[in-house]
Each structure stands twice: as structure tokens, then as C-alpha cells.
Short mmCIF file of N, CA and C and ligand atoms in Angstrom, two decimals:
data_model
loop_
_atom_site.label_atom_id
_atom_site.label_comp_id
_atom_site.label_asym_id
_atom_site.label_seq_id
_atom_site.Cartn_x
_atom_site.Cartn_y
_atom_site.Cartn_z
N MET A 1 198.83 -125.16 -17.48
CA MET A 1 197.76 -123.85 -17.76
C MET A 1 198.76 -122.51 -17.90
N LEU A 2 197.69 -122.13 -18.85
CA LEU A 2 198.04 -120.88 -19.28
C LEU A 2 197.92 -119.93 -18.57
N ASN A 3 199.41 -119.05 -17.90
CA ASN A 3 198.75 -118.25 -16.36
C ASN A 3 199.57 -116.87 -17.45
N ILE A 4 198.38 -115.54 -17.75
CA ILE A 4 199.32 -114.49 -18.72
C ILE A 4 199.00 -113.15 -17.46
N VAL A 5 199.92 -112.77 -17.53
CA VAL A 5 199.58 -111.18 -16.86
C VAL A 5 199.40 -110.03 -17.70
N ILE A 6 198.64 -109.57 -17.81
CA ILE A 6 198.00 -108.33 -18.52
C ILE A 6 198.72 -107.38 -17.88
N PHE A 7 199.58 -106.66 -18.51
CA PHE A 7 200.11 -105.31 -17.69
C PHE A 7 200.08 -103.93 -18.89
N GLY A 8 200.06 -102.83 -17.96
CA GLY A 8 199.94 -101.40 -18.51
C GLY A 8 199.42 -100.65 -17.80
N ALA A 9 199.57 -99.32 -18.10
CA ALA A 9 199.01 -97.84 -17.09
C ALA A 9 197.78 -98.21 -16.98
N PRO A 10 197.62 -97.40 -16.70
CA PRO A 10 196.12 -97.01 -16.01
C PRO A 10 195.47 -96.71 -17.37
N GLY A 11 194.43 -97.18 -17.52
CA GLY A 11 193.75 -96.79 -19.42
C GLY A 11 194.46 -97.68 -20.61
N SER A 12 195.40 -98.29 -20.20
CA SER A 12 195.56 -99.05 -21.66
C SER A 12 195.20 -100.15 -22.21
N GLY A 13 193.51 -100.72 -21.29
CA GLY A 13 193.38 -101.31 -22.11
C GLY A 13 193.27 -102.76 -21.54
N LYS A 14 193.71 -102.74 -19.95
CA LYS A 14 194.04 -104.68 -19.83
C LYS A 14 192.30 -104.42 -19.65
N GLY A 15 191.71 -104.41 -19.40
CA GLY A 15 189.97 -104.70 -18.80
C GLY A 15 189.47 -105.35 -19.82
N THR A 16 189.31 -104.51 -20.94
CA THR A 16 188.84 -104.75 -22.35
C THR A 16 189.45 -106.28 -23.16
N GLN A 17 190.77 -105.80 -22.76
CA GLN A 17 191.29 -107.04 -23.72
C GLN A 17 191.61 -108.24 -23.04
N SER A 18 191.61 -108.51 -21.61
CA SER A 18 191.51 -109.37 -20.59
C SER A 18 189.97 -110.27 -21.18
N ALA A 19 188.68 -109.49 -21.17
CA ALA A 19 187.49 -109.76 -21.09
C ALA A 19 187.48 -110.63 -22.60
N ARG A 20 188.09 -110.66 -23.74
CA ARG A 20 188.39 -111.29 -24.96
C ARG A 20 189.03 -112.25 -24.73
N ILE A 21 190.19 -111.81 -23.78
CA ILE A 21 190.84 -112.93 -23.78
C ILE A 21 190.59 -114.51 -23.29
N VAL A 22 189.96 -113.50 -22.20
CA VAL A 22 188.83 -114.85 -21.11
C VAL A 22 187.90 -115.78 -22.42
N GLU A 23 187.51 -115.07 -23.13
CA GLU A 23 186.14 -115.61 -23.62
C GLU A 23 186.82 -116.73 -25.09
N LYS A 24 188.23 -116.06 -25.83
CA LYS A 24 188.88 -116.92 -26.67
C LYS A 24 189.28 -118.36 -25.86
N TYR A 25 190.22 -117.78 -24.86
CA TYR A 25 190.96 -119.04 -24.31
C TYR A 25 190.57 -119.88 -23.06
N GLY A 26 189.51 -119.37 -22.80
CA GLY A 26 188.35 -120.10 -21.59
C GLY A 26 189.47 -120.17 -20.00
N LEU A 27 190.20 -118.72 -20.19
CA LEU A 27 191.12 -118.71 -18.67
C LEU A 27 189.84 -118.20 -17.56
N ASN A 28 190.23 -118.44 -16.23
CA ASN A 28 189.93 -117.06 -15.36
C ASN A 28 189.81 -116.10 -15.27
N HIS A 29 189.62 -115.12 -14.77
CA HIS A 29 190.10 -113.49 -14.80
C HIS A 29 190.49 -113.19 -13.24
N ILE A 30 190.99 -113.01 -12.84
CA ILE A 30 191.69 -111.69 -11.28
C ILE A 30 191.69 -110.75 -12.16
N SER A 31 190.88 -109.75 -11.73
CA SER A 31 191.43 -108.14 -11.98
C SER A 31 191.17 -107.65 -10.31
N THR A 32 192.32 -107.49 -9.89
CA THR A 32 192.38 -107.09 -8.27
C THR A 32 191.45 -105.81 -7.80
N GLY A 33 191.59 -104.98 -9.36
CA GLY A 33 190.66 -103.79 -9.14
C GLY A 33 189.20 -103.88 -9.02
N ASP A 34 189.06 -104.82 -9.82
CA ASP A 34 187.18 -105.08 -9.69
C ASP A 34 187.15 -105.76 -8.11
N VAL A 35 187.86 -106.53 -7.87
CA VAL A 35 187.93 -107.15 -6.49
C VAL A 35 187.48 -106.19 -5.71
N LEU A 36 188.31 -105.25 -5.47
CA LEU A 36 188.43 -104.31 -4.62
C LEU A 36 187.09 -103.17 -4.96
N ARG A 37 186.72 -102.92 -5.83
CA ARG A 37 185.66 -102.40 -6.13
C ARG A 37 183.97 -103.04 -5.56
N ALA A 38 184.29 -104.34 -5.68
CA ALA A 38 183.08 -105.08 -5.25
C ALA A 38 182.80 -104.89 -3.68
N GLU A 39 184.30 -104.98 -3.33
CA GLU A 39 184.23 -104.96 -1.51
C GLU A 39 183.84 -103.53 -0.90
N ILE A 40 183.88 -102.61 -2.06
CA ILE A 40 184.23 -101.19 -1.62
C ILE A 40 182.05 -101.53 -1.76
N LYS A 41 181.24 -101.66 -2.77
CA LYS A 41 179.89 -101.63 -3.04
C LYS A 41 179.48 -102.80 -1.86
N ASN A 42 180.13 -103.51 -1.14
CA ASN A 42 179.85 -104.30 0.02
C ASN A 42 179.70 -104.15 1.30
N GLY A 43 180.51 -102.99 1.23
CA GLY A 43 180.62 -102.45 2.59
C GLY A 43 181.14 -102.67 3.52
N THR A 44 182.71 -103.84 3.18
CA THR A 44 183.20 -104.68 4.30
C THR A 44 184.60 -103.97 4.42
N GLU A 45 184.93 -104.26 5.44
CA GLU A 45 186.05 -103.83 6.09
C GLU A 45 187.18 -103.71 5.07
N LEU A 46 187.64 -104.55 4.30
CA LEU A 46 188.53 -104.66 3.59
C LEU A 46 188.27 -103.63 2.30
N GLY A 47 186.65 -103.10 1.83
CA GLY A 47 186.56 -102.64 0.88
C GLY A 47 186.71 -101.20 1.87
N LYS A 48 186.65 -100.91 3.03
CA LYS A 48 186.79 -99.43 3.75
C LYS A 48 188.07 -99.04 4.22
N THR A 49 189.18 -99.93 3.97
CA THR A 49 190.56 -99.88 3.67
C THR A 49 191.06 -99.30 2.60
N ALA A 50 190.09 -100.33 1.64
CA ALA A 50 190.81 -100.02 0.10
C ALA A 50 190.05 -98.49 -0.67
N LYS A 51 189.15 -98.29 -0.17
CA LYS A 51 188.94 -97.17 -0.80
C LYS A 51 189.56 -95.76 -0.50
N SER A 52 190.21 -95.76 0.92
CA SER A 52 191.01 -94.74 1.02
C SER A 52 192.21 -94.53 0.49
N TYR A 53 192.94 -95.70 -0.05
CA TYR A 53 193.90 -96.02 -0.95
C TYR A 53 193.30 -95.29 -2.16
N ILE A 54 192.21 -96.46 -2.88
CA ILE A 54 191.98 -95.70 -3.90
C ILE A 54 191.63 -94.46 -4.49
N ASP A 55 190.95 -93.93 -3.86
CA ASP A 55 190.17 -92.58 -3.85
C ASP A 55 191.35 -91.56 -4.02
N ASN A 56 192.42 -91.80 -3.69
CA ASN A 56 193.56 -90.85 -3.47
C ASN A 56 194.75 -91.38 -4.40
N GLY A 57 194.11 -92.19 -5.27
CA GLY A 57 195.09 -92.98 -6.48
C GLY A 57 196.62 -93.75 -5.97
N GLN A 58 196.48 -94.39 -4.84
CA GLN A 58 197.81 -94.79 -3.89
C GLN A 58 197.68 -96.58 -4.41
N LEU A 59 198.42 -97.37 -4.27
CA LEU A 59 197.96 -98.75 -4.08
C LEU A 59 198.13 -99.32 -2.49
N ILE A 60 197.11 -100.43 -2.69
CA ILE A 60 196.88 -100.81 -1.32
C ILE A 60 197.93 -101.33 -1.18
N PRO A 61 198.28 -101.87 0.22
CA PRO A 61 199.35 -102.40 0.70
C PRO A 61 199.82 -103.71 0.31
N ASP A 62 201.05 -104.48 -0.32
CA ASP A 62 201.68 -105.65 -0.99
C ASP A 62 200.63 -106.64 0.33
N ALA A 63 200.82 -106.75 1.28
CA ALA A 63 200.35 -107.77 1.83
C ALA A 63 199.42 -108.32 1.89
N LEU A 64 198.41 -107.30 1.89
CA LEU A 64 196.89 -107.44 1.74
C LEU A 64 196.43 -107.72 0.23
N MET A 65 197.13 -107.07 -0.80
CA MET A 65 196.79 -107.48 -2.47
C MET A 65 197.11 -109.31 -2.61
N ILE A 66 198.21 -109.55 -2.00
CA ILE A 66 198.62 -110.70 -2.17
C ILE A 66 198.04 -111.87 -1.37
N ASP A 67 197.59 -111.59 -0.17
CA ASP A 67 196.56 -112.44 0.52
C ASP A 67 195.00 -112.63 -0.16
N ILE A 68 194.73 -111.40 -0.62
CA ILE A 68 193.59 -111.35 -1.86
C ILE A 68 193.74 -112.34 -2.91
N LEU A 69 194.78 -111.92 -3.75
CA LEU A 69 195.15 -112.79 -4.95
C LEU A 69 195.17 -114.41 -4.52
N ALA A 70 195.72 -114.69 -3.57
CA ALA A 70 195.80 -115.84 -3.39
C ALA A 70 194.28 -116.70 -3.04
N SER A 71 193.55 -115.91 -2.46
CA SER A 71 192.69 -116.52 -1.78
C SER A 71 191.95 -116.42 -3.02
N VAL A 72 191.76 -115.65 -4.29
CA VAL A 72 190.99 -115.70 -5.49
C VAL A 72 191.47 -116.84 -6.38
N PHE A 73 193.28 -116.96 -6.11
CA PHE A 73 193.53 -117.95 -7.50
C PHE A 73 192.69 -119.62 -6.86
N ASP A 74 192.85 -119.66 -5.68
CA ASP A 74 192.55 -120.91 -5.14
C ASP A 74 190.99 -121.18 -5.28
N SER A 75 190.26 -120.14 -5.47
CA SER A 75 189.00 -120.44 -5.58
C SER A 75 188.61 -120.83 -6.61
N PHE A 76 189.45 -120.82 -8.01
CA PHE A 76 189.26 -121.52 -9.30
C PHE A 76 189.00 -123.21 -9.27
N LYS A 77 188.76 -123.69 -9.40
CA LYS A 77 189.02 -125.41 -9.72
C LYS A 77 188.95 -125.70 -11.36
N ASP A 78 189.64 -127.00 -11.29
CA ASP A 78 190.21 -127.03 -12.73
C ASP A 78 190.09 -126.07 -13.76
N SER A 79 191.10 -125.41 -13.00
CA SER A 79 191.50 -124.01 -14.16
C SER A 79 192.31 -124.13 -15.63
N LYS A 80 192.08 -123.43 -16.67
CA LYS A 80 192.99 -124.22 -17.78
C LYS A 80 194.14 -122.93 -17.75
N GLY A 81 193.72 -121.92 -16.89
CA GLY A 81 194.54 -120.70 -16.69
C GLY A 81 194.11 -119.81 -15.99
N VAL A 82 194.74 -118.61 -16.07
CA VAL A 82 194.36 -117.01 -15.17
C VAL A 82 195.07 -116.12 -16.05
N ILE A 83 194.27 -115.15 -16.13
CA ILE A 83 194.57 -113.84 -16.33
C ILE A 83 194.81 -113.41 -15.74
N PHE A 84 195.84 -112.19 -15.22
CA PHE A 84 196.04 -111.75 -13.85
C PHE A 84 196.02 -110.08 -14.53
N ASP A 85 194.76 -109.04 -14.16
CA ASP A 85 194.83 -108.17 -14.67
C ASP A 85 194.51 -107.13 -13.44
N GLY A 86 195.64 -106.16 -13.59
CA GLY A 86 196.27 -105.23 -12.57
C GLY A 86 196.93 -105.86 -11.47
N PHE A 87 197.42 -106.83 -11.59
CA PHE A 87 198.72 -107.47 -10.84
C PHE A 87 199.63 -108.12 -11.15
N PRO A 88 200.48 -108.34 -11.14
CA PRO A 88 201.17 -106.96 -9.95
C PRO A 88 201.30 -105.59 -10.51
N ARG A 89 201.38 -104.79 -9.37
CA ARG A 89 201.58 -103.81 -9.52
C ARG A 89 202.98 -103.46 -9.11
N THR A 90 203.81 -104.44 -8.50
CA THR A 90 205.04 -103.68 -7.43
C THR A 90 206.01 -104.95 -7.87
N ILE A 91 207.05 -104.91 -7.50
CA ILE A 91 208.41 -105.95 -7.60
C ILE A 91 207.69 -106.84 -6.45
N ALA A 92 207.43 -106.51 -5.26
CA ALA A 92 207.45 -107.22 -4.15
C ALA A 92 205.76 -108.11 -4.69
N GLN A 93 205.17 -107.81 -5.11
CA GLN A 93 203.82 -108.48 -5.91
C GLN A 93 204.08 -109.59 -7.07
N ALA A 94 205.15 -108.92 -7.73
CA ALA A 94 205.64 -109.98 -9.00
C ALA A 94 205.97 -111.00 -8.22
N GLU A 95 207.28 -110.86 -7.15
CA GLU A 95 208.04 -112.10 -6.36
C GLU A 95 206.97 -112.89 -5.79
N ALA A 96 205.87 -112.20 -5.35
CA ALA A 96 204.84 -113.24 -4.42
C ALA A 96 204.00 -113.69 -5.36
N LEU A 97 204.01 -113.47 -6.64
CA LEU A 97 203.20 -114.15 -7.35
C LEU A 97 204.07 -115.20 -7.96
N LYS A 98 205.35 -115.10 -8.26
CA LYS A 98 205.79 -116.30 -8.83
C LYS A 98 206.39 -117.25 -7.30
N THR A 99 206.40 -116.91 -6.31
CA THR A 99 206.59 -118.01 -5.32
C THR A 99 205.28 -118.35 -5.04
N MET A 100 204.20 -117.90 -5.12
CA MET A 100 202.76 -118.49 -5.13
C MET A 100 202.56 -119.60 -6.28
N LEU A 101 202.55 -119.00 -7.52
CA LEU A 101 202.56 -120.17 -8.41
C LEU A 101 203.79 -121.36 -7.88
N ALA A 102 204.85 -121.01 -7.83
CA ALA A 102 205.59 -122.37 -7.83
C ALA A 102 205.35 -123.14 -7.20
N GLU A 103 204.73 -122.49 -5.73
CA GLU A 103 204.64 -123.88 -4.99
C GLU A 103 203.06 -124.13 -5.10
N ARG A 104 202.69 -123.93 -6.30
CA ARG A 104 200.96 -124.96 -6.65
C ARG A 104 201.64 -125.71 -8.26
N GLY A 105 203.05 -125.75 -8.32
CA GLY A 105 203.55 -126.12 -9.65
C GLY A 105 203.48 -125.74 -11.06
N GLN A 106 203.66 -124.25 -10.98
CA GLN A 106 202.84 -123.43 -12.29
C GLN A 106 203.69 -122.05 -12.07
N GLU A 107 204.01 -121.36 -13.11
CA GLU A 107 204.30 -120.37 -13.41
C GLU A 107 203.60 -119.55 -14.36
N VAL A 108 204.19 -118.29 -14.49
CA VAL A 108 203.66 -117.33 -15.69
C VAL A 108 204.33 -117.40 -16.96
N SER A 109 203.17 -117.65 -17.53
CA SER A 109 203.38 -117.87 -19.48
C SER A 109 203.99 -116.58 -20.01
N ILE A 110 203.42 -115.82 -19.48
CA ILE A 110 203.68 -114.38 -20.52
C ILE A 110 202.99 -113.34 -20.14
N MET A 111 204.32 -112.40 -19.83
CA MET A 111 203.48 -110.87 -19.06
C MET A 111 203.37 -110.08 -20.72
N LEU A 112 202.29 -109.75 -20.98
CA LEU A 112 201.85 -108.76 -22.18
C LEU A 112 201.70 -107.42 -21.83
N ASP A 113 202.96 -106.15 -22.22
CA ASP A 113 202.51 -105.34 -21.51
C ASP A 113 201.95 -104.42 -22.78
N LEU A 114 201.21 -103.84 -22.38
CA LEU A 114 200.18 -103.03 -23.63
C LEU A 114 200.78 -101.53 -23.33
N GLU A 115 201.24 -101.04 -24.11
CA GLU A 115 202.13 -99.36 -24.25
C GLU A 115 200.73 -98.84 -24.77
N VAL A 116 200.92 -97.68 -24.23
CA VAL A 116 200.04 -96.67 -24.70
C VAL A 116 200.40 -94.81 -24.08
N PRO A 117 200.66 -94.35 -25.16
CA PRO A 117 201.24 -92.58 -24.88
C PRO A 117 200.25 -92.26 -23.87
N GLU A 118 200.92 -91.27 -22.97
CA GLU A 118 200.44 -90.82 -21.79
C GLU A 118 199.33 -89.98 -21.83
N ASP A 119 199.43 -89.21 -23.20
CA ASP A 119 198.75 -88.07 -23.30
C ASP A 119 196.72 -88.85 -24.05
N GLU A 120 197.36 -89.87 -24.90
CA GLU A 120 196.48 -91.01 -24.99
C GLU A 120 195.41 -91.64 -23.84
N LEU A 121 196.49 -91.82 -22.85
CA LEU A 121 195.70 -92.38 -21.18
C LEU A 121 194.85 -91.50 -20.72
N MET A 122 195.49 -90.39 -20.66
CA MET A 122 194.88 -89.21 -20.03
C MET A 122 193.17 -88.80 -20.93
N THR A 123 193.27 -89.17 -21.96
CA THR A 123 192.22 -88.72 -22.96
C THR A 123 191.20 -89.94 -22.47
N ARG A 124 191.84 -91.25 -22.58
CA ARG A 124 190.49 -92.60 -22.14
C ARG A 124 190.14 -92.27 -20.94
N LEU A 125 191.08 -92.24 -19.94
CA LEU A 125 190.70 -91.92 -18.56
C LEU A 125 189.90 -90.98 -18.29
N ILE A 126 189.62 -89.89 -18.94
CA ILE A 126 188.87 -88.93 -18.53
C ILE A 126 187.20 -89.05 -19.21
N LYS A 127 187.38 -89.62 -20.47
CA LYS A 127 186.72 -90.07 -21.09
C LYS A 127 185.66 -91.42 -20.35
N ARG A 128 186.28 -91.97 -19.89
CA ARG A 128 185.92 -93.59 -18.99
C ARG A 128 184.90 -92.91 -17.72
N GLY A 129 185.77 -91.58 -16.87
CA GLY A 129 185.15 -91.37 -15.66
C GLY A 129 183.93 -90.57 -16.28
N GLN A 130 183.49 -90.17 -17.38
CA GLN A 130 182.82 -89.41 -17.68
C GLN A 130 181.04 -90.59 -17.91
N GLU A 131 181.93 -91.49 -18.40
CA GLU A 131 180.51 -92.37 -18.96
C GLU A 131 180.40 -93.33 -17.72
N SER A 132 181.28 -93.72 -16.96
CA SER A 132 181.11 -94.63 -16.14
C SER A 132 181.19 -94.11 -14.39
N GLY A 133 181.15 -93.09 -14.30
CA GLY A 133 181.39 -92.56 -13.06
C GLY A 133 182.13 -93.07 -12.11
N ARG A 134 183.04 -93.46 -12.54
CA ARG A 134 184.28 -94.44 -11.69
C ARG A 134 184.98 -93.17 -10.72
N ALA A 135 184.96 -93.37 -9.72
CA ALA A 135 185.18 -92.29 -8.85
C ALA A 135 187.00 -91.77 -8.96
N ASP A 136 187.69 -93.00 -9.56
CA ASP A 136 189.16 -92.40 -9.53
C ASP A 136 189.94 -92.16 -10.58
N ASP A 137 188.68 -91.99 -11.91
CA ASP A 137 188.59 -91.46 -13.13
C ASP A 137 188.54 -90.02 -13.43
N ASN A 138 188.99 -89.17 -12.46
CA ASN A 138 188.84 -87.80 -12.59
C ASN A 138 190.35 -87.81 -12.46
N GLU A 139 190.59 -85.96 -13.02
CA GLU A 139 191.78 -85.65 -13.56
C GLU A 139 192.86 -85.86 -12.50
N GLU A 140 192.61 -85.13 -11.32
CA GLU A 140 193.60 -85.05 -10.22
C GLU A 140 194.01 -86.59 -10.07
N THR A 141 193.04 -87.24 -9.89
CA THR A 141 193.79 -88.97 -9.32
C THR A 141 194.38 -89.40 -10.54
N ILE A 142 193.41 -89.21 -11.42
CA ILE A 142 194.38 -90.14 -12.80
C ILE A 142 195.83 -89.63 -12.88
N LYS A 143 195.78 -88.13 -12.44
CA LYS A 143 197.69 -87.95 -12.90
C LYS A 143 198.63 -88.55 -11.42
N LYS A 144 197.67 -89.13 -10.15
CA LYS A 144 198.30 -89.23 -9.11
C LYS A 144 198.57 -91.16 -9.91
N ARG A 145 197.43 -91.41 -10.30
CA ARG A 145 197.50 -92.97 -10.50
C ARG A 145 199.09 -93.06 -11.52
N LEU A 146 198.79 -92.22 -12.71
CA LEU A 146 199.84 -92.45 -13.56
C LEU A 146 201.49 -92.47 -13.22
N VAL A 147 201.75 -91.37 -11.69
CA VAL A 147 203.13 -90.89 -11.00
C VAL A 147 203.39 -92.56 -10.26
N VAL A 148 201.97 -92.76 -9.52
CA VAL A 148 202.79 -94.32 -9.00
C VAL A 148 202.69 -95.58 -9.96
N TYR A 149 202.37 -95.36 -11.26
CA TYR A 149 202.56 -96.13 -12.39
C TYR A 149 203.96 -96.30 -12.72
N HIS A 150 204.09 -94.88 -12.97
CA HIS A 150 205.96 -94.92 -13.35
C HIS A 150 206.86 -94.95 -12.31
N SER A 151 207.04 -94.61 -11.44
CA SER A 151 207.47 -95.26 -9.81
C SER A 151 207.40 -96.13 -9.69
N GLN A 152 206.26 -97.06 -9.13
CA GLN A 152 206.04 -98.80 -8.55
C GLN A 152 205.66 -99.81 -9.32
N THR A 153 205.40 -99.22 -10.30
CA THR A 153 204.52 -100.52 -11.81
C THR A 153 205.64 -100.53 -12.65
N ALA A 154 205.91 -99.73 -13.21
CA ALA A 154 207.00 -99.37 -14.72
C ALA A 154 208.17 -100.41 -14.46
N PRO A 155 208.96 -100.09 -13.06
CA PRO A 155 210.03 -101.37 -12.64
C PRO A 155 209.95 -102.76 -13.18
N LEU A 156 208.56 -102.98 -13.25
CA LEU A 156 208.47 -104.84 -13.82
C LEU A 156 208.76 -105.14 -14.82
N ILE A 157 208.56 -104.00 -15.93
CA ILE A 157 208.72 -103.90 -17.43
C ILE A 157 210.58 -104.53 -17.56
N ASP A 158 211.29 -104.43 -16.68
CA ASP A 158 212.53 -105.13 -16.47
C ASP A 158 212.88 -106.05 -15.38
N TRP A 159 211.88 -106.20 -14.53
CA TRP A 159 211.50 -107.26 -14.16
C TRP A 159 211.20 -108.68 -14.74
N TYR A 160 210.06 -108.37 -15.55
CA TYR A 160 209.89 -109.24 -16.39
C TYR A 160 210.92 -109.76 -17.61
N LYS A 161 211.31 -108.87 -18.20
CA LYS A 161 212.50 -109.17 -19.10
C LYS A 161 213.40 -110.10 -18.40
N ASN A 162 213.99 -109.51 -17.07
CA ASN A 162 214.88 -110.75 -16.87
C ASN A 162 214.31 -112.22 -16.53
N ASP A 163 213.07 -112.27 -16.52
CA ASP A 163 212.41 -113.36 -15.90
C ASP A 163 212.00 -114.39 -17.34
N GLY A 164 212.73 -113.79 -18.63
CA GLY A 164 212.31 -114.29 -20.08
C GLY A 164 210.58 -114.45 -20.08
N LYS A 165 209.75 -113.42 -19.62
CA LYS A 165 208.44 -113.44 -19.71
C LYS A 165 207.42 -112.03 -20.55
N TYR A 166 208.83 -111.33 -21.12
CA TYR A 166 208.24 -110.34 -21.23
C TYR A 166 207.64 -110.35 -22.86
N CYS A 167 206.46 -109.88 -23.20
CA CYS A 167 206.10 -109.54 -24.30
C CYS A 167 205.04 -108.28 -24.63
N HIS A 168 205.76 -107.43 -25.86
CA HIS A 168 205.77 -105.92 -25.89
C HIS A 168 204.39 -105.60 -26.66
N ILE A 169 203.33 -105.18 -26.13
CA ILE A 169 201.91 -105.26 -27.42
C ILE A 169 201.76 -103.68 -27.65
N ASN A 170 201.71 -103.19 -28.93
CA ASN A 170 201.45 -101.67 -28.91
C ASN A 170 200.14 -101.58 -28.61
N GLY A 171 199.94 -100.47 -27.72
CA GLY A 171 198.07 -100.72 -27.14
C GLY A 171 197.34 -99.57 -28.17
N LEU A 172 198.30 -98.92 -29.06
CA LEU A 172 197.17 -97.83 -29.71
C LEU A 172 196.79 -98.37 -31.30
N GLY A 173 195.61 -98.10 -31.36
CA GLY A 173 194.88 -98.87 -32.65
C GLY A 173 194.07 -99.56 -32.23
N THR A 174 193.17 -100.36 -33.14
CA THR A 174 191.81 -100.68 -33.18
C THR A 174 191.70 -101.76 -31.95
N MET A 175 190.66 -101.87 -31.27
CA MET A 175 190.49 -103.25 -30.26
C MET A 175 190.97 -104.73 -31.45
N GLU A 176 190.30 -104.49 -32.32
CA GLU A 176 190.39 -106.08 -32.90
C GLU A 176 192.11 -106.10 -33.11
N GLY A 177 192.50 -105.53 -33.88
CA GLY A 177 194.00 -105.29 -34.32
C GLY A 177 194.81 -105.65 -32.79
N ILE A 178 194.38 -104.79 -31.75
CA ILE A 178 195.52 -105.11 -30.59
C ILE A 178 194.99 -106.94 -29.87
N PHE A 179 194.00 -106.81 -29.98
CA PHE A 179 193.55 -108.20 -29.90
C PHE A 179 194.53 -109.53 -30.81
N ALA A 180 194.58 -108.89 -31.87
CA ALA A 180 195.13 -110.08 -32.82
C ALA A 180 196.41 -109.92 -32.36
N ASP A 181 197.27 -109.12 -32.26
CA ASP A 181 198.19 -108.91 -32.20
C ASP A 181 198.97 -110.15 -30.57
N ILE A 182 197.93 -109.69 -30.00
CA ILE A 182 197.58 -110.76 -28.40
C ILE A 182 197.59 -111.89 -28.55
N CYS A 183 196.70 -112.31 -29.57
CA CYS A 183 196.59 -113.67 -29.87
C CYS A 183 197.74 -114.28 -30.61
N SER A 184 198.31 -113.50 -31.06
CA SER A 184 199.84 -114.27 -32.30
C SER A 184 200.70 -114.31 -31.13
N ALA A 185 200.51 -113.84 -29.94
CA ALA A 185 201.68 -113.86 -28.82
C ALA A 185 201.42 -115.14 -28.24
N ILE A 186 200.04 -115.20 -27.66
CA ILE A 186 199.48 -116.49 -27.12
C ILE A 186 199.71 -117.71 -27.93
N ASP A 187 199.40 -117.33 -28.93
CA ASP A 187 199.28 -118.92 -29.66
C ASP A 187 200.69 -119.55 -30.13
N LYS A 188 202.00 -118.20 -29.83
CA LYS A 188 203.21 -119.08 -30.04
C LYS A 188 204.01 -119.92 -28.86
N LEU A 189 202.72 -119.48 -27.64
CA LEU A 189 203.21 -120.04 -26.43
C LEU A 189 203.65 -121.88 -26.70
P1 AMP B 201 192.62 -101.23 -11.76
O1 AMP B 201 190.98 -101.28 -11.52
O2 AMP B 201 193.56 -101.87 -11.84
O3 AMP B 201 193.09 -99.62 -12.07
O4 AMP B 201 192.56 -100.70 -9.79
C1 AMP B 201 191.78 -99.02 -9.37
C2 AMP B 201 192.59 -99.13 -7.84
O5 AMP B 201 192.86 -100.29 -7.26
C3 AMP B 201 194.08 -98.66 -8.28
O6 AMP B 201 194.76 -97.84 -8.25
C4 AMP B 201 194.85 -99.05 -6.92
O7 AMP B 201 194.24 -98.46 -5.68
C5 AMP B 201 193.94 -100.37 -6.56
N1 AMP B 201 194.52 -101.46 -6.99
C6 AMP B 201 194.08 -102.72 -7.66
N2 AMP B 201 195.18 -103.93 -8.01
C7 AMP B 201 196.39 -103.27 -7.05
C8 AMP B 201 197.20 -104.14 -6.94
N3 AMP B 201 197.41 -105.35 -7.33
N4 AMP B 201 197.89 -103.53 -5.85
C9 AMP B 201 197.39 -102.21 -5.34
N5 AMP B 201 196.83 -101.88 -5.56
C10 AMP B 201 195.61 -102.46 -6.28
#
């Protein structure tokens, strides 16, 4: 199986590129942000808990996220592989993912780090907020999410380097150009 972690700050293009990867390689897609937004929309208990964190630009507690991830992963049957979009976001989540995959005889094949400069992230997210109405894409919450990214999520770059799975992708450029770089990294596997 091809298990890909797509990584990057909010607004780096993870969702957009994931959709293309899914289409080309026939993978299953887990976007933890999409899972949480669906729970909020459906008014579930989990959704209510998640909303308070999301609206505040904070991360949902690891234990909760890890359970959600395992149950979505196990719902895929005869999968060719999975793209993990928005997970892991902490070292504890990366360790849990490694353990969960190992228990199923699998591993992360590659971690793709979409790097985009901070001013560009801000521009993209504000635009996305205006177009999609996503509640956490407002300037105040975006700033908090970027602080959380730097303090809790960016340390995963070194974690995946140590694990031998890290691959840097320049996230600035055309959607097609970035996708071509991603495909050449995947095709080398
Ligand atoms: P995203 O759509 O990936 O940008 O996620 C939107 C929000 O959902 C984040 O700002 C977090 O509050 C929450 N979230 C998504 N994925 C995770 C995760 N792996 N761990 C903790 N919180 C998450």
C-alpha cells in the first residue's frame, strides 16, 4: 500500500493536491478537518466538542483524533493506499500513526511537505474564507492557527526526516507544477 502523509501549514494546498493524488493513484483520502466539519454539520457530540477548538484555532486533543483516524482507516476495504491530509499534526499523532500502521503490517511511504511562505498563506486563507465562508478562515483565527502550526506541527518536519520519510515540495507555483513535483516524488517510491 501507498500511504502518503501530505503535510504543510494551513493554506499550503494540502486539500487541493490530495484530490489530484487520489484521482491519479486511486487512493483513499482521510482529511481530519473534513471529518470534523461533517460532525459539526451533523450536530453530533463530537462535532460540538470539535467546534470549540476549531473556532479558536486550536487542535483537537490527540487521543480523540487518534481514535477518529483509526476508525476511518479501518473502514476502507481493499485499499490501494491512503492519503493522510491534516494528520498527523503533533508528534504524539505521528507516533500513534506509526504504531497503528505497524499493527496492520504497514508504514508511511512518504511525507510530502508543501512549503509556502507565511504572507502567501495568509493571502490564500483570507481569500478562501471570503469564497467558502469557512468559519476559521478569518484573520484572527488564521493567526492563531499559524502559531499552533509553528509550535506543535512544524516539529514533525524533523521527526519525519529522522524517520527517513521526508520529502520537501515547493508549494509556490501553479497547481499543475506542484502536482508534477509531487508525482515525480511518488513515482520514485
Ligand atoms: P484543516 O481542515 O486540516 O485545516 O483543519 C481544521 C481544524 O480542524 C484545525 O484547525 C484543528 O482545529 C482541527 N483539526 C484537523 N485535523 C486535526 C488533527 N489532526 N489534530 C487536531 N486537530 C485537528
